[in-house]
């Protein structure tokens, strides 16, 4: 079943090659809906631990896949936002459909990978459809070039870190292995000096893709100038935070403690810096982009707290962020389709022109600023609770994102929806049935999981416990080795 979820988008992309232009949209909607249903079925049948595990070896390749609840929910986020994007957006070219399905194939494979080389292949291959979409349909192709340079350099560092761990495994057992399950076992010891190098390789790669300050400079222009479909995909695919949870936490826990203060500072600076720029920007897509960067820094901060509440909240917030920020990009696209501008000052009195749109945008906006009983509030509250358990000052500084977010989001909502327009335009603003469907579904998810988050939290909590057990085991092994080395005089 898991193989079907991974490879079905790839086969759909191959079939899409032979479609006519006017057949692309309906084909994309039907296939993406089927993938979403399959994803939901796997999640419904999921019990605990690593499920749907499958593997075989071919020459030097090891195809090993399996998923836990964390991976399944991130896969669900991808399939849901791709389906809603196809329903909502205008598909002008079948090449867009092909690119998105190849991208979905990469994401499903990446989240299901239990082999580091396989993870890297999917990670790197996902660049191809993204660069194509940005290069062909972006209003600023140079942003795509910058994104490629950043992402490729980070990927090379990650590959070196993966190969180095494989070499350490070879030194310990006499054969190469890139299997993550084998790497997590207690009999595989990674020395402290090696953890430093491995941590740097992985962290820089994941910080670029997150994007985390100061590696974020590619993101605003790509988010703002790329087609809406690309913007939605970039905020929905939580590759980097998932990579931190998969590689850095269980494999380099000791080094993570050493760099903890520096990482916290980077996250807090990123939170405040992006939020302040969002407050000053006059472009709606740029505002959503900088808001996204600020919130993603909160996610990373929750992960590196290495507390149960912090990590549970970060994983939940990853799912919530994709829903809310992806929804805001789709809502901004609906405006652009009617007025052909993202200039915030252009929009006035929208509440009168379209009360229904105003309601849905308000729900997305209030969730973005983590209003209680919305999906974002649950994740952000748990993250701040986890941070407060380490340092109250960290929590206070990180919590400023809520205040700043409320200021700039409520300000633009007031200006766009309630300020009277000097000269009334005659452009009709009536939501289509597909747009209403998308906005209703997003609003239901935001409200339902804001009120009843326990369904997701209970499932991911067991996986978080496994991560902490692995970290504790690796830390104990390292401490024991330090004692042995001191006795030997090393």
Short mmCIF file of C-alpha atoms in Angstrom, two decimals:
data_model
loop_
_atom_site.label_atom_id
_atom_site.label_comp_id
_atom_site.label_asym_id
_atom_site.label_seq_id
_atom_site.Cartn_x
_atom_site.Cartn_y
_atom_site.Cartn_z
CA UNK A 1 0.00 0.00 0.00
CA UNK A 2 2.80 2.40 0.85
CA UNK A 3 4.47 1.70 -2.48
CA UNK A 4 1.20 2.56 -4.20
CA UNK A 5 1.10 5.92 -2.42
CA UNK A 6 4.68 6.66 -3.45
CA UNK A 7 4.60 5.56 -7.09
CA UNK A 8 1.05 6.42 -8.11
CA UNK A 9 1.90 10.14 -8.58
CA UNK A 10 4.86 9.14 -10.78
CA UNK A 11 2.68 6.94 -13.02
CA UNK A 12 0.07 9.73 -13.12
CA UNK A 13 2.79 12.12 -14.34
CA UNK A 14 3.69 9.68 -17.11
CA UNK A 15 0.04 9.37 -18.18
CA UNK A 16 -0.35 13.16 -18.12
CA UNK A 17 2.23 13.37 -20.93
CA UNK A 18 -0.43 12.13 -23.35
CA UNK A 19 -3.26 14.37 -22.18
CA UNK A 20 -4.77 17.20 -24.16
CA UNK A 21 -4.59 20.68 -22.67
CA UNK A 22 -8.28 20.83 -21.73
CA UNK A 23 -8.07 17.43 -20.00
CA UNK A 24 -5.28 18.34 -17.61
CA UNK A 25 -7.28 19.96 -14.82
CA UNK A 26 -9.95 17.28 -14.38
CA UNK A 27 -7.28 14.56 -14.57
CA UNK A 28 -5.20 16.36 -11.92
CA UNK A 29 -8.20 16.74 -9.59
CA UNK A 30 -9.28 13.09 -9.89
CA UNK A 31 -5.78 11.65 -9.43
CA UNK A 32 -4.86 13.96 -6.55
CA UNK A 33 -8.17 13.08 -4.84
CA UNK A 34 -7.40 9.37 -5.19
CA UNK A 35 -3.94 9.92 -3.67
CA UNK A 36 -5.51 11.87 -0.80
CA UNK A 37 -8.01 9.05 -0.12
CA UNK A 38 -5.22 6.46 -0.21
CA UNK A 39 -3.21 8.58 2.24
CA UNK A 40 -6.21 8.81 4.58
CA UNK A 41 -6.73 5.04 4.35
CA UNK A 42 -3.11 4.35 5.37
CA UNK A 43 -3.47 6.77 8.27
CA UNK A 44 -6.75 5.13 9.32
CA UNK A 45 -5.14 1.66 9.34
CA UNK A 46 -2.00 2.85 11.11
CA UNK A 47 -1.40 1.36 14.57
CA UNK A 48 1.98 2.35 16.00
CA UNK A 49 5.74 2.29 15.41
CA UNK A 50 7.11 1.85 11.89
CA UNK A 51 4.24 0.64 9.71
CA UNK A 52 3.94 -0.63 6.12
CA UNK A 53 7.66 -1.50 6.12
CA UNK A 54 9.07 -2.88 2.88
CA UNK A 55 12.58 -3.31 1.54
CA UNK A 56 14.91 -5.01 -0.89
CA UNK A 57 18.51 -4.60 -2.01
CA UNK A 58 19.59 -4.04 -5.59
CA UNK A 59 23.33 -3.88 -6.31
CA UNK A 60 24.55 -1.10 -3.97
CA UNK A 61 21.06 0.35 -3.51
CA UNK A 62 18.88 -0.43 -0.52
CA UNK A 63 15.20 0.35 -1.05
CA UNK A 64 13.81 0.45 2.49
CA UNK A 65 10.58 2.29 3.27
CA UNK A 66 8.20 2.57 6.20
CA UNK A 67 6.28 5.30 8.00
CA UNK A 68 5.33 6.42 11.48
CA UNK A 69 2.51 8.81 12.39
CA UNK A 70 4.75 11.86 11.91
CA UNK A 71 5.56 10.92 8.33
CA UNK A 72 1.96 9.97 7.54
CA UNK A 73 0.59 13.33 8.68
CA UNK A 74 3.20 15.23 6.67
CA UNK A 75 2.34 13.09 3.63
CA UNK A 76 -1.33 13.85 4.26
CA UNK A 77 -0.54 17.58 4.33
CA UNK A 78 1.16 17.28 0.93
CA UNK A 79 -1.63 15.29 -0.72
CA UNK A 80 -4.35 17.54 0.75
CA UNK A 81 -2.77 20.82 -0.37
CA UNK A 82 -1.99 19.46 -3.83
CA UNK A 83 -5.62 18.36 -4.24
CA UNK A 84 -6.98 21.71 -3.04
CA UNK A 85 -4.53 23.60 -5.27
CA UNK A 86 -5.66 21.68 -8.35
CA UNK A 87 -9.32 22.35 -7.45
CA UNK A 88 -8.76 26.07 -6.86
CA UNK A 89 -6.10 27.16 -9.35
CA UNK A 90 -6.27 27.55 -13.10
CA UNK A 91 -4.18 24.88 -14.82
CA UNK A 92 -2.97 26.33 -18.11
CA UNK A 93 -0.45 23.69 -19.14
CA UNK A 94 -0.15 19.95 -18.61
CA UNK A 95 3.53 20.48 -17.79
CA UNK A 96 2.36 21.97 -14.47
CA UNK A 97 0.39 18.81 -13.69
CA UNK A 98 3.34 16.60 -14.60
CA UNK A 99 5.73 18.66 -12.48
CA UNK A 100 3.46 18.64 -9.41
CA UNK A 101 2.89 14.88 -9.59
CA UNK A 102 6.64 14.27 -9.89
CA UNK A 103 7.11 16.57 -6.92
CA UNK A 104 4.46 14.65 -4.97
CA UNK A 105 6.22 11.39 -5.85
CA UNK A 106 9.44 12.83 -4.39
CA UNK A 107 7.73 14.01 -1.21
CA UNK A 108 5.97 10.69 -0.56
CA UNK A 109 9.22 8.83 -1.14
CA UNK A 110 11.21 11.18 1.06
CA UNK A 111 8.86 10.92 4.07
CA UNK A 112 8.71 7.12 3.68
CA UNK A 113 12.48 6.58 3.30
CA UNK A 114 14.21 4.47 5.93
CA UNK A 115 17.49 4.57 4.03
CA UNK A 116 19.62 7.73 4.08
CA UNK A 117 20.74 7.46 0.43
CA UNK A 118 17.15 6.92 -0.67
CA UNK A 119 16.14 9.96 1.39
CA UNK A 120 18.87 12.00 -0.34
CA UNK A 121 17.80 10.85 -3.82
CA UNK A 122 14.21 11.97 -3.25
CA UNK A 123 15.43 15.20 -1.61
CA UNK A 124 17.65 16.09 -4.56
CA UNK A 125 15.26 14.93 -7.27
CA UNK A 126 12.53 17.22 -5.88
CA UNK A 127 14.63 20.19 -7.04
CA UNK A 128 14.02 19.39 -10.72
CA UNK A 129 10.23 20.06 -10.92
CA UNK A 130 10.53 23.02 -8.53
CA UNK A 131 13.25 24.70 -10.60
CA UNK A 132 11.28 24.05 -13.79
CA UNK A 133 8.11 25.63 -12.39
CA UNK A 134 9.96 28.62 -10.95
CA UNK A 135 12.07 29.13 -14.07
CA UNK A 136 9.20 28.88 -16.53
CA UNK A 137 6.32 30.53 -14.70
CA UNK A 138 7.99 32.89 -12.20
CA UNK A 139 8.04 36.64 -12.78
CA UNK A 140 11.64 36.63 -11.55
CA UNK A 141 13.65 33.67 -12.85
CA UNK A 142 16.76 34.87 -10.98
CA UNK A 143 15.00 33.92 -7.75
CA UNK A 144 14.89 30.34 -9.03
CA UNK A 145 18.62 30.40 -9.79
CA UNK A 146 19.37 31.65 -6.28
CA UNK A 147 17.12 28.96 -4.80
CA UNK A 148 18.89 26.25 -6.82
CA UNK A 149 22.37 27.42 -5.75
CA UNK A 150 21.39 27.53 -2.08
CA UNK A 151 19.57 24.18 -2.15
CA UNK A 152 22.25 22.37 -4.16
CA UNK A 153 25.09 23.53 -1.89
CA UNK A 154 23.12 22.42 1.16
CA UNK A 155 22.39 19.07 -0.46
CA UNK A 156 26.09 18.45 -1.08
CA UNK A 157 26.84 19.02 2.60
CA UNK A 158 24.05 16.61 3.54
CA UNK A 159 25.41 13.98 1.15
CA UNK A 160 28.88 14.28 2.70
CA UNK A 161 27.37 13.85 6.17
CA UNK A 162 25.45 10.75 5.02
CA UNK A 163 28.53 9.20 3.43
CA UNK A 164 30.58 9.95 6.55
CA UNK A 165 28.07 8.12 8.76
CA UNK A 166 28.14 5.20 6.31
CA UNK A 167 31.94 5.16 6.59
CA UNK A 168 31.75 5.18 10.42
CA UNK A 169 29.37 2.25 10.21
CA UNK A 170 31.85 0.46 7.93
CA UNK A 171 34.61 1.06 10.49
CA UNK A 172 32.45 -0.45 13.24
CA UNK A 173 30.96 -3.47 11.45
CA UNK A 174 33.06 -4.04 8.34
CA UNK A 175 30.38 -3.20 5.78
CA UNK A 176 28.60 -0.09 4.56
CA UNK A 177 25.05 0.61 5.63
CA UNK A 178 22.82 3.63 5.20
CA UNK A 179 19.79 2.06 6.85
CA UNK A 180 18.32 4.44 9.41
CA UNK A 181 17.04 1.63 11.63
CA UNK A 182 20.60 0.27 11.86
CA UNK A 183 21.99 3.74 12.57
CA UNK A 184 19.56 4.18 15.47
CA UNK A 185 20.63 0.96 17.22
CA UNK A 186 22.64 1.05 20.44
CA UNK A 187 25.62 -0.87 19.05
CA UNK A 188 26.43 1.89 16.52
CA UNK A 189 28.60 4.48 18.24
CA UNK A 190 29.31 7.91 16.70
CA UNK A 191 32.27 9.71 18.38
CA UNK A 192 31.85 13.28 19.60
CA UNK A 193 34.19 14.82 17.00
CA UNK A 194 32.28 13.01 14.24
CA UNK A 195 28.95 14.22 15.60
CA UNK A 196 30.17 17.81 15.17
CA UNK A 197 30.90 17.33 11.47
CA UNK A 198 27.71 15.38 10.85
CA UNK A 199 25.62 17.97 12.67
CA UNK A 200 27.03 20.86 10.63
CA UNK A 201 26.45 19.06 7.32
CA UNK A 202 22.84 18.23 8.11
CA UNK A 203 21.98 21.46 9.88
CA UNK A 204 23.13 23.80 7.11
CA UNK A 205 21.21 21.75 4.52
CA UNK A 206 18.03 21.79 6.61
CA UNK A 207 18.43 25.43 7.67
CA UNK A 208 18.56 26.47 3.99
CA UNK A 209 15.40 24.56 3.09
CA UNK A 210 13.53 25.58 6.29
CA UNK A 211 14.34 28.53 5.64
CA UNK A 212 16.07 29.65 8.85
CA UNK A 213 17.91 32.93 9.44
CA UNK A 214 20.52 33.70 8.06
CA UNK A 215 20.05 31.08 5.30
CA UNK A 216 16.61 32.39 4.37
CA UNK A 217 17.47 35.07 1.79
CA UNK A 218 16.31 32.98 -1.18
CA UNK A 219 12.83 32.43 0.26
CA UNK A 220 10.96 35.77 0.14
CA UNK A 221 11.53 36.39 -3.56
CA UNK A 222 10.73 32.76 -4.48
CA UNK A 223 7.54 32.75 -2.40
CA UNK A 224 6.40 36.16 -3.66
CA UNK A 225 7.42 35.99 -7.34
CA UNK A 226 6.69 32.32 -8.09
CA UNK A 227 3.31 30.99 -9.23
CA UNK A 228 0.88 30.45 -6.35
CA UNK A 229 1.10 26.70 -6.86
CA UNK A 230 4.84 26.77 -6.10
CA UNK A 231 4.31 28.98 -3.05
CA UNK A 232 1.70 26.57 -1.67
CA UNK A 233 3.98 23.58 -2.30
CA UNK A 234 6.97 25.18 -0.59
CA UNK A 235 5.04 25.90 2.61
CA UNK A 236 3.31 22.49 2.55
CA UNK A 237 6.39 20.30 2.12
CA UNK A 238 8.00 20.12 5.57
CA UNK A 239 11.16 18.39 4.32
CA UNK A 240 13.67 20.27 6.46
CA UNK A 241 11.97 20.05 9.88
CA UNK A 242 11.32 16.36 9.17
CA UNK A 243 15.01 15.95 8.33
CA UNK A 244 16.03 17.51 11.64
CA UNK A 245 13.76 15.08 13.50
CA UNK A 246 15.01 12.11 11.44
CA UNK A 247 18.77 12.77 11.43
CA UNK A 248 19.95 15.44 13.85
CA UNK A 249 17.93 14.54 16.95
CA UNK A 250 18.67 10.79 17.10
CA UNK A 251 22.19 10.80 15.61
CA UNK A 252 23.84 13.92 17.10
CA UNK A 253 22.07 14.56 20.43
CA UNK A 254 25.24 15.50 22.30
CA UNK A 255 26.32 18.13 19.77
CA UNK A 256 22.78 19.51 19.69
CA UNK A 257 23.17 20.30 23.40
CA UNK A 258 26.49 22.08 22.76
CA UNK A 259 25.05 24.31 20.04
CA UNK A 260 21.73 24.82 21.80
CA UNK A 261 22.24 28.49 22.71
CA UNK A 262 23.41 29.45 19.20
CA UNK A 263 20.45 27.65 17.62
CA UNK A 264 17.99 29.34 19.96
CA UNK A 265 19.45 32.75 19.11
CA UNK A 266 19.18 32.05 15.36
CA UNK A 267 15.56 30.98 15.74
CA UNK A 268 14.55 33.97 17.88
CA UNK A 269 16.33 36.42 15.57
CA UNK A 270 14.61 34.77 12.60
CA UNK A 271 11.22 35.03 14.31
CA UNK A 272 11.57 38.72 15.09
CA UNK A 273 13.38 39.74 11.90
CA UNK A 274 10.85 38.15 9.53
CA UNK A 275 7.89 39.40 11.58
CA UNK A 276 9.17 42.99 11.51
CA UNK A 277 9.69 42.89 7.73
CA UNK A 278 6.20 41.43 7.29
CA UNK A 279 4.86 44.40 9.23
CA UNK A 280 6.45 46.85 6.74
CA UNK A 281 5.82 45.11 3.42
CA UNK A 282 3.16 46.40 1.01
CA UNK A 283 2.82 43.21 -1.06
CA UNK A 284 0.30 40.59 0.12
CA UNK A 285 2.31 37.56 -1.05
CA UNK A 286 5.49 38.96 0.47
CA UNK A 287 3.68 39.51 3.76
CA UNK A 288 2.49 35.90 3.79
CA UNK A 289 6.02 34.76 2.84
CA UNK A 290 7.74 36.62 5.69
CA UNK A 291 5.02 35.52 8.08
CA UNK A 292 5.71 31.94 7.01
CA UNK A 293 9.46 32.33 7.62
CA UNK A 294 8.77 33.72 11.08
CA UNK A 295 6.45 30.84 11.98
CA UNK A 296 8.83 28.21 10.61
CA UNK A 297 11.51 29.56 12.94
CA UNK A 298 9.07 28.83 15.76
CA UNK A 299 8.80 25.25 14.49
CA UNK A 300 12.59 24.79 14.50
CA UNK A 301 12.77 26.34 17.96
CA UNK A 302 10.21 23.83 19.19
CA UNK A 303 12.27 20.94 17.78
CA UNK A 304 15.59 22.02 19.31
CA UNK A 305 14.07 22.49 22.77
CA UNK A 306 14.25 18.68 22.95
CA UNK A 307 11.23 18.55 25.25
CA UNK A 308 8.09 16.46 24.81
CA UNK A 309 5.80 19.48 24.63
CA UNK A 310 8.18 21.35 22.32
CA UNK A 311 8.59 18.49 19.86
CA UNK A 312 4.91 17.47 19.93
CA UNK A 313 3.95 21.10 19.37
CA UNK A 314 6.48 21.53 16.54
CA UNK A 315 5.16 18.49 14.66
CA UNK A 316 1.56 19.59 15.13
CA UNK A 317 2.49 23.13 14.08
CA UNK A 318 4.19 21.82 10.93
CA UNK A 319 0.85 20.37 9.86
CA UNK A 320 -1.06 23.49 10.94
CA UNK A 321 1.38 25.86 9.22
CA UNK A 322 0.98 24.10 5.87
CA UNK A 323 -2.81 24.29 6.12
CA UNK A 324 -3.02 27.93 7.22
CA UNK A 325 -0.20 29.51 5.19
CA UNK A 326 -1.04 27.44 2.12
CA UNK A 327 -4.64 28.60 2.54
CA UNK A 328 -3.56 32.23 2.75
CA UNK A 329 -1.60 31.89 -0.51
CA UNK A 330 -4.69 30.40 -2.17
CA UNK A 331 -6.86 33.21 -0.78
CA UNK A 332 -4.39 35.80 -2.11
CA UNK A 333 -4.54 34.09 -5.51
CA UNK A 334 -8.33 34.48 -5.54
CA UNK A 335 -7.89 38.23 -5.17
CA UNK A 336 -5.23 38.36 -7.87
CA UNK A 337 -7.45 36.54 -10.34
CA UNK A 338 -9.94 39.39 -10.08
CA UNK A 339 -7.77 42.49 -9.62
CA UNK A 340 -4.35 41.41 -10.98
CA UNK A 341 -2.33 42.91 -8.15
CA UNK A 342 -0.97 41.87 -4.76
CA UNK A 343 -0.56 45.50 -3.65
CA UNK A 344 -2.16 45.72 -0.20
CA UNK A 345 -3.01 49.41 -0.50
CA UNK A 346 -5.04 48.69 -3.64
CA UNK A 347 -7.67 46.72 -1.72
CA UNK A 348 -10.37 48.55 0.22
CA UNK A 349 -13.82 47.69 1.54
CA UNK A 350 -13.65 44.01 0.53
CA UNK A 351 -16.06 43.09 3.33
CA UNK A 352 -18.80 44.90 1.44
CA UNK A 353 -17.88 43.46 -1.95
CA UNK A 354 -17.64 39.86 -0.75
CA UNK A 355 -18.74 39.12 2.83
CA UNK A 356 -18.23 35.37 2.31
CA UNK A 357 -14.62 35.81 1.19
CA UNK A 358 -14.05 38.17 4.12
CA UNK A 359 -15.27 35.49 6.53
CA UNK A 360 -12.96 32.80 5.16
CA UNK A 361 -9.95 35.12 4.94
CA UNK A 362 -10.65 36.15 8.53
CA UNK A 363 -10.59 32.52 9.70
CA UNK A 364 -7.25 31.92 7.96
CA UNK A 365 -5.83 35.17 9.29
CA UNK A 366 -6.94 34.53 12.89
CA UNK A 367 -5.44 31.05 12.80
CA UNK A 368 -2.21 32.51 11.44
CA UNK A 369 -1.93 34.68 14.56
CA UNK A 370 -2.72 31.61 16.71
CA UNK A 371 -6.12 32.59 18.02
CA UNK A 372 -7.26 30.11 20.71
CA UNK A 373 -9.45 27.29 19.33
CA UNK A 374 -7.66 27.48 15.98
CA UNK A 375 -5.27 24.81 14.72
CA UNK A 376 -2.16 27.02 14.94
CA UNK A 377 -2.78 27.90 18.59
CA UNK A 378 -2.36 24.29 19.71
CA UNK A 379 1.09 23.87 18.16
CA UNK A 380 2.38 27.29 19.14
CA UNK A 381 1.15 26.96 22.72
CA UNK A 382 2.88 23.59 23.16
CA UNK A 383 6.09 24.95 21.63
CA UNK A 384 6.12 27.96 23.95
CA UNK A 385 5.36 25.69 26.89
CA UNK A 386 8.34 23.52 25.94
CA UNK A 387 10.59 26.57 25.57
CA UNK A 388 9.43 27.97 28.92
CA UNK A 389 10.53 24.71 30.54
CA UNK A 390 14.08 25.55 29.47
CA UNK A 391 14.10 29.33 29.81
CA UNK A 392 11.29 31.79 30.49
CA UNK A 393 13.24 34.52 28.65
CA UNK A 394 13.40 32.38 25.50
CA UNK A 395 9.65 31.83 25.71
CA UNK A 396 8.96 35.55 26.17
CA UNK A 397 11.10 36.51 23.17
CA UNK A 398 9.63 33.78 20.98
CA UNK A 399 6.12 34.73 22.12
CA UNK A 400 6.57 38.18 20.62
CA UNK A 401 5.77 36.56 17.25
CA UNK A 402 2.16 36.26 18.42
CA UNK A 403 2.00 39.96 19.26
CA UNK A 404 3.74 41.10 16.06
CA UNK A 405 1.68 38.67 13.98
CA UNK A 406 -1.53 40.00 15.48
CA UNK A 407 -0.45 43.59 14.77
CA UNK A 408 0.38 43.21 11.07
CA UNK A 409 -2.34 40.68 10.24
CA UNK A 410 -5.15 42.60 11.94
CA UNK A 411 -3.83 45.82 10.42
CA UNK A 412 -3.96 44.54 6.84
CA UNK A 413 -7.35 42.92 7.46
CA UNK A 414 -8.74 46.24 8.65
CA UNK A 415 -7.21 48.14 5.73
CA UNK A 416 -8.22 45.67 3.04
CA UNK A 417 -11.68 44.75 4.21
CA UNK A 418 -13.12 47.70 6.12
CA UNK A 419 -11.48 50.92 4.89
CA UNK A 420 -13.87 52.70 2.47
CA UNK A 421 -12.74 53.01 -1.13
CA UNK A 422 -12.47 56.51 -2.59
CA UNK A 423 -13.66 55.42 -6.01
CA UNK A 424 -15.79 52.30 -6.13
CA UNK A 425 -14.80 49.79 -8.82
CA UNK A 426 -17.37 47.73 -10.68
CA UNK A 427 -15.48 44.43 -10.69
CA UNK A 428 -17.73 41.67 -9.41
CA UNK A 429 -16.30 39.59 -6.61
CA UNK A 430 -18.24 36.39 -6.30
CA UNK A 431 -16.49 33.24 -5.22
CA UNK A 432 -16.77 30.24 -7.52
CA UNK A 433 -18.07 26.90 -6.26
CA UNK A 434 -14.58 25.39 -6.33
CA UNK A 435 -13.17 28.30 -4.33
CA UNK A 436 -15.96 28.02 -1.76
CA UNK A 437 -15.31 24.28 -1.44
CA UNK A 438 -11.58 24.85 -0.84
CA UNK A 439 -12.13 27.61 1.72
CA UNK A 440 -14.83 25.67 3.58
CA UNK A 441 -12.64 22.56 3.84
CA UNK A 442 -9.66 24.57 5.09
CA UNK A 443 -11.85 26.40 7.62
CA UNK A 444 -13.33 23.13 8.93
CA UNK A 445 -9.84 21.64 9.42
CA UNK A 446 -8.63 24.81 11.16
CA UNK A 447 -11.55 24.91 13.58
CA UNK A 448 -11.98 21.17 14.18
CA UNK A 449 -8.35 20.43 15.03
CA UNK A 450 -8.16 23.66 17.01
CA UNK A 451 -10.98 22.37 19.22
CA UNK A 452 -10.04 18.67 19.20
CA UNK A 453 -6.28 18.31 18.60
CA UNK A 454 -5.92 15.17 20.73
CA UNK A 455 -6.56 12.85 17.75
CA UNK A 456 -3.30 13.94 16.09
CA UNK A 457 -1.33 14.58 19.27
CA UNK A 458 -1.98 11.10 20.70
CA UNK A 459 -0.66 9.43 17.56
CA UNK A 460 2.48 11.52 17.18
CA UNK A 461 3.23 11.44 20.92
CA UNK A 462 4.19 7.74 20.79
CA UNK A 463 6.64 8.45 17.96
CA UNK A 464 8.11 11.37 19.89
CA UNK A 465 8.72 9.04 22.85
CA UNK A 466 10.66 6.68 20.56
CA UNK A 467 12.82 9.59 19.36
CA UNK A 468 13.64 10.57 22.94
CA UNK A 469 14.45 6.98 23.85
CA UNK A 470 16.91 6.80 20.94
CA UNK A 471 18.49 10.12 21.94
CA UNK A 472 18.85 9.01 25.55
CA UNK A 473 20.41 5.72 24.49
CA UNK A 474 22.93 7.47 22.21
CA UNK A 475 23.79 9.98 24.94
CA UNK A 476 24.39 7.17 27.45
CA UNK A 477 26.67 5.36 25.01
CA UNK A 478 28.68 8.54 24.43
CA UNK A 479 29.00 9.24 28.16
CA UNK A 480 30.16 5.68 28.80
CA UNK A 481 32.73 6.01 26.04
CA UNK A 482 34.02 9.28 27.55
CA UNK A 483 34.50 7.50 30.90
CA UNK A 484 36.36 4.62 29.21
CA UNK A 485 38.59 7.08 27.32
CA UNK A 486 39.40 9.00 30.50
CA UNK A 487 40.36 5.79 32.28
CA UNK A 488 42.61 4.87 29.36
CA UNK A 489 44.13 8.34 29.43
CA UNK A 490 42.93 9.22 25.93
#
